[in-house]
Structure formats: structure tokens, C-alpha cells
Short mmCIF file of C-alpha atoms in Angstrom, two decimals:
data_model
loop_
_atom_site.label_atom_id
_atom_site.label_comp_id
_atom_site.label_asym_id
_atom_site.label_seq_id
_atom_site.Cartn_x
_atom_site.Cartn_y
_atom_site.Cartn_z
CA UNK W 1 248.09 168.20 46.91
CA UNK W 2 249.79 165.24 48.48
CA UNK W 3 248.87 161.97 46.82
CA UNK W 4 249.23 158.44 48.07
CA UNK W 5 248.88 155.81 45.37
CA UNK W 6 247.94 152.27 46.30
CA UNK W 7 248.13 149.33 43.94
CA UNK W 8 246.33 147.17 43.09
CA UNK W 9 242.92 148.61 43.85
CA UNK W 10 241.49 145.12 44.01
CA UNK W 11 242.84 141.60 43.86
CA UNK W 12 241.39 138.13 43.96
CA UNK W 13 243.66 135.28 44.92
CA UNK W 14 243.41 131.64 45.83
CA UNK W 15 243.81 130.41 49.34
CA UNK W 16 247.43 129.68 50.19
CA UNK W 17 248.96 132.18 47.80
CA UNK W 18 250.65 135.46 48.69
CA UNK W 19 249.61 138.93 47.64
CA UNK W 20 251.69 142.11 47.60
CA UNK W 21 250.14 145.55 47.96
CA UNK W 22 252.14 148.66 47.14
CA UNK W 23 251.77 152.08 48.70
CA UNK W 24 253.56 155.03 47.11
CA UNK W 25 253.76 158.66 48.09
CA UNK W 26 253.80 160.41 44.73
CA UNK W 27 254.83 163.95 45.51
CA UNK W 28 256.35 163.77 48.95
CA UNK W 29 258.65 161.61 51.00
CA UNK W 30 257.50 159.61 53.97
CA UNK W 31 259.70 157.96 56.57
CA UNK W 32 256.59 156.48 58.14
CA UNK W 33 253.57 154.86 56.56
CA UNK W 34 250.61 153.32 58.31
CA UNK W 35 248.75 150.21 57.18
CA UNK W 36 245.11 149.76 58.10
CA UNK W 37 242.54 147.07 57.66
CA UNK W 38 238.88 147.87 57.37
CA UNK W 39 235.94 145.48 57.52
CA UNK W 40 232.63 146.47 55.93
CA UNK W 41 230.95 149.35 57.73
CA UNK W 42 233.61 149.38 60.41
CA UNK W 43 236.40 151.65 61.47
CA UNK W 44 240.00 151.57 60.37
CA UNK W 45 242.10 149.17 62.38
CA UNK W 46 245.79 150.01 62.49
CA UNK W 47 247.81 146.93 61.62
CA UNK W 48 251.33 148.26 61.60
CA UNK W 49 253.55 151.27 61.25
CA UNK W 50 256.08 151.02 58.47
CA UNK W 51 259.43 152.71 59.00
CA UNK W 52 261.82 153.45 56.17
CA UNK W 53 265.00 151.48 56.54
CA UNK W 54 263.97 149.62 59.66
CA UNK W 55 261.54 147.03 60.89
CA UNK W 56 257.86 147.72 60.99
CA UNK W 57 256.04 148.09 64.27
CA UNK W 58 253.04 145.80 64.51
CA UNK W 59 249.93 146.30 66.59
CA UNK W 60 249.04 143.74 69.18
CA UNK W 61 247.36 140.72 67.66
CA UNK W 62 248.68 141.27 64.15
CA UNK W 63 250.81 138.39 62.90
CA UNK W 64 254.17 139.66 61.72
CA UNK W 65 254.91 136.58 59.66
CA UNK W 66 251.59 136.76 57.91
CA UNK W 67 251.58 140.44 57.08
CA UNK W 68 255.07 141.27 55.88
CA UNK W 69 255.83 144.95 55.60
CA UNK W 70 258.78 146.45 53.78
CA UNK W 71 259.56 150.15 53.56
CA UNK W 72 262.52 150.17 51.23
CA UNK W 73 262.50 153.81 50.21
CA UNK W 74 261.07 157.14 51.26
CA UNK W 75 258.25 156.77 48.76
CA UNK W 76 257.36 153.09 48.82
CA UNK W 77 256.03 150.68 51.38
CA UNK W 78 254.68 147.22 50.62
CA UNK W 79 252.39 144.88 52.50
CA UNK W 80 252.55 141.21 51.61
CA UNK W 81 249.79 138.95 52.84
CA UNK W 82 251.42 135.54 52.96
CA UNK W 83 249.56 132.26 52.64
CA UNK W 84 246.30 134.13 52.36
CA UNK W 85 243.09 132.59 53.63
CA UNK W 86 239.46 133.65 53.19
CA UNK W 87 239.47 135.35 56.59
CA UNK W 88 242.16 137.70 55.29
CA UNK W 89 239.66 139.09 52.80
CA UNK W 90 239.30 142.75 53.65
CA UNK W 91 239.95 146.32 52.57
CA UNK W 92 243.55 147.32 53.19
CA UNK W 93 244.47 151.00 53.26
CA UNK W 94 247.81 152.73 53.62
CA UNK W 95 248.51 156.27 54.71
CA UNK W 96 251.50 158.54 54.88
CA UNK W 97 252.58 161.92 56.11
CA UNK W 98 255.13 164.21 54.50
CA UNK W 99 258.48 163.75 56.23
CA UNK W 100 258.78 167.52 56.48
CA UNK W 101 255.49 167.80 58.36
CA UNK W 102 254.82 167.57 62.06
CA UNK W 103 252.75 164.92 63.82
CA UNK W 104 249.65 167.10 63.68
CA UNK W 105 249.69 167.67 59.95
CA UNK W 106 247.41 165.89 57.49
CA UNK W 107 247.74 162.16 57.09
CA UNK W 108 247.09 161.21 53.46
CA UNK W 109 245.38 157.96 52.57
CA UNK W 110 245.56 155.73 49.55
CA UNK W 111 242.36 154.52 47.90
CA UNK W 112 242.67 151.11 49.41
CA UNK W 113 243.01 147.57 48.11
CA UNK W 114 240.07 145.18 48.18
CA UNK W 115 241.48 141.70 48.77
CA UNK W 116 239.29 138.68 48.18
CA UNK W 117 240.68 135.27 48.97
CA UNK W 118 238.79 132.35 47.45
CA UNK L 1 239.83 150.17 74.35
CA UNK L 2 238.37 152.78 72.06
CA UNK L 3 240.39 155.95 72.52
CA UNK L 4 237.86 158.06 70.62
CA UNK L 5 234.15 157.41 70.96
CA UNK L 6 231.91 158.50 68.11
CA UNK L 7 228.15 158.79 67.80
CA UNK L 8 225.76 158.22 66.22
CA UNK L 9 226.65 155.13 64.26
CA UNK L 10 224.31 156.17 61.48
CA UNK L 11 222.48 159.37 60.64
CA UNK L 12 219.77 160.21 58.16
CA UNK L 13 219.21 163.85 57.31
CA UNK L 14 216.95 165.64 54.87
CA UNK L 15 218.59 167.71 52.17
CA UNK L 16 219.25 171.19 53.47
CA UNK L 17 219.31 170.06 57.08
CA UNK L 18 222.13 170.08 59.59
CA UNK L 19 224.13 166.91 60.24
CA UNK L 20 225.81 166.65 63.62
CA UNK L 21 228.31 163.99 64.59
CA UNK L 22 229.82 163.85 68.05
CA UNK L 23 233.08 162.51 69.41
CA UNK L 24 234.54 162.22 72.87
CA UNK L 25 237.98 161.31 74.16
CA UNK L 26 239.67 160.62 77.48
CA UNK L 27 243.35 161.16 76.76
CA UNK L 28 244.05 164.77 77.67
CA UNK L 29 247.33 164.56 75.77
CA UNK L 30 245.45 164.56 72.47
CA UNK L 31 246.01 167.85 70.71
CA UNK L 32 245.04 167.32 67.10
CA UNK L 33 241.54 166.38 66.00
CA UNK L 34 240.87 165.73 62.31
CA UNK L 35 237.72 164.57 60.60
CA UNK L 36 237.86 162.26 57.62
CA UNK L 37 235.25 161.55 54.97
CA UNK L 38 235.14 158.19 53.24
CA UNK L 39 233.09 157.16 50.23
CA UNK L 40 232.44 153.47 49.52
CA UNK L 41 235.47 151.71 48.06
CA UNK L 42 237.74 154.69 48.63
CA UNK L 43 240.28 155.68 51.22
CA UNK L 44 239.46 158.35 53.80
CA UNK L 45 240.09 161.97 52.86
CA UNK L 46 240.83 164.74 55.32
CA UNK L 47 237.84 167.03 55.66
CA UNK L 48 238.76 169.47 58.38
CA UNK L 49 240.90 169.49 61.52
CA UNK L 50 241.19 171.48 64.72
CA UNK L 51 243.70 172.06 67.47
CA UNK L 52 242.59 172.62 71.08
CA UNK L 53 243.64 176.24 71.20
CA UNK L 54 240.46 177.21 69.35
CA UNK L 55 236.85 176.33 70.10
CA UNK L 56 235.57 176.35 66.55
CA UNK L 57 236.81 176.03 63.01
CA UNK L 58 234.74 176.56 59.92
CA UNK L 59 235.46 175.62 56.33
CA UNK L 60 232.57 176.21 53.99
CA UNK L 61 229.59 174.15 55.16
CA UNK L 62 231.72 172.16 57.62
CA UNK L 63 232.34 173.30 61.18
CA UNK L 64 234.17 171.65 64.04
CA UNK L 65 233.14 172.64 67.54
CA UNK L 66 235.62 171.80 70.27
CA UNK L 67 234.99 171.69 74.02
CA UNK L 68 238.28 171.10 75.78
CA UNK L 69 236.87 170.92 79.30
CA UNK L 70 234.29 168.33 78.28
CA UNK L 71 236.79 166.52 76.06
CA UNK L 72 234.32 166.53 73.22
CA UNK L 73 234.30 167.71 69.65
CA UNK L 74 231.71 167.61 66.95
CA UNK L 75 231.29 168.03 63.22
CA UNK L 76 228.43 170.10 61.89
CA UNK L 77 227.49 169.92 58.23
CA UNK L 78 225.25 172.81 57.29
CA UNK L 79 222.85 172.65 54.35
CA UNK L 80 223.53 168.92 53.97
CA UNK L 81 223.51 167.64 50.41
CA UNK L 82 223.06 164.15 48.93
CA UNK L 83 226.71 164.31 47.87
CA UNK L 84 227.65 164.48 51.54
CA UNK L 85 226.38 160.93 52.00
CA UNK L 86 229.46 159.08 53.19
CA UNK L 87 231.06 157.67 56.30
CA UNK L 88 232.68 160.19 58.61
CA UNK L 89 235.43 159.39 61.05
CA UNK L 90 236.71 161.56 63.85
CA UNK L 91 240.25 161.01 65.02
CA UNK L 92 242.81 162.26 67.49
CA UNK L 93 246.55 162.25 67.94
CA UNK L 94 249.15 163.77 70.19
CA UNK L 95 252.80 164.66 70.11
CA UNK L 96 253.69 161.62 72.17
CA UNK L 97 251.86 159.09 70.03
CA UNK L 98 253.88 156.87 67.79
CA UNK L 99 254.97 159.01 64.86
CA UNK L 100 251.73 160.88 64.74
CA UNK L 101 249.48 157.86 64.82
CA UNK L 102 245.78 158.66 64.59
CA UNK L 103 243.19 157.06 66.83
CA UNK L 104 239.90 156.76 64.95
CA UNK L 105 236.32 156.71 66.10
CA UNK L 106 234.06 153.94 64.86
CA UNK L 107 232.56 156.06 62.11
CA UNK L 108 229.17 157.53 61.28
CA UNK L 109 227.35 156.59 58.13
CA UNK L 110 225.55 159.70 56.92
CA UNK L 111 222.71 159.49 54.44
CA UNK L 112 221.25 162.71 53.08
CA UNK L 113 217.87 162.28 51.41
CA UNK L 114 217.03 164.54 48.47
#
């Protein structure tokens, strides 16, 4: 089945530093990947839509300069949390859909990255 | 504004019982309704999905019931097991949404007691 690999699975960083999270589609290509943020016992909040070869589309209220997204290839998207602060601590999850599939086909999720900023 | 409303927020069921989670939507353009299961510390995994041209879809112990006129759909878990304890999210999307973006409900935390 389609697999989305997310790395790292957890990371602890100091306030003010930057952290990069990778999202890879292992056995399919994806022109679009979605990045979510999830707080404990809450729903998934879409942060941005990553588009291969072009700029990401950010949801309202999400700071573009703080959450840098790069989708350099059909199998890799990265989210960089710049100048991280404790309030950025959260569970970040990416998802992707096979480029050959339609909009109403399964969206595959990575296993998430637990970010803790101290 | 929550595009998909989900209830209950939490649910406790005895082993062997039926778990029922309900969702409602307003956007009549939605035409794809998946359910995702998420275990703690993991990403969501697709459980089952339905399109509005059918009123019910069953896969093993999991059934989606869909009521197009009421704009509601629900997940039924028959013979619930402790291993089903997880958070369940309903979602919806439509052809016109950005690249197949999913709109998620708030989630239901299911606990199945042995």
C-alpha cells in the first residue's frame, strides 16, 4: 500500500532554533502534500498545501515566514519551523495523495512529528 | 467555521457492543466522505470511505451509513473490541475543493472496555 514516511518522529529543540521535518511518499508520486498541526486531543488543523515546483498555499492565520514549506520533488516535501518557540510545540503531520489518483481517492498520512521546543 | 460537525466527542463502549459516531455537513458539494482512525502518537489511517451515490458501505465490522437528504453520515463499529480504542475522524471533500483537501470533524475518542 501507499506509504508516507515522515522524519523525524520526534524532535526537541531550543527556543530560537529552526527545525526541518521531511515528508516522503515512498511508493508513489505526489504533486500535492498537505501539512497539518494537531494539538492534544484535538482535530487536525490544515496549515498549508505544498505544491511541487511552486509556492505553498497557506491557510489563513498561518505565518508563511515561520513555517517554510518546500516541495522540491514529486516525493519530498519539507516543513521548516523557523525560530521555534515553546508555543510551536505540537504534533505535525503530513499527508499525500498519489498523483495518478482523483480528489476522492485515499489521502495517506505520515506518522507525524512530535516537536517540543524548550 | 467547522465544515463537518462530529459527535460525540468521546464514547465509552463495552466489548462486543456497537459504537456509533455521527457527522453532519452543510456543503452540498461534498461528495466524498472518509473515516480515519488514529492511535496515540500516530498519523491517521483511512478506515473506510463512502460516496453519496450509496446509502451504506460495509467493510468487516465497520459500516458507514449515509443520508444525503439529511446531510448526515455515521460510522458503526459492530462487536467493538479493545483494539478499536482510538480517535476517529470523519471528513469530507469535493471536486471543487483545493486539490482534494479534506475537511475534518473534531474527532471522537472511543474507549472500548474489556
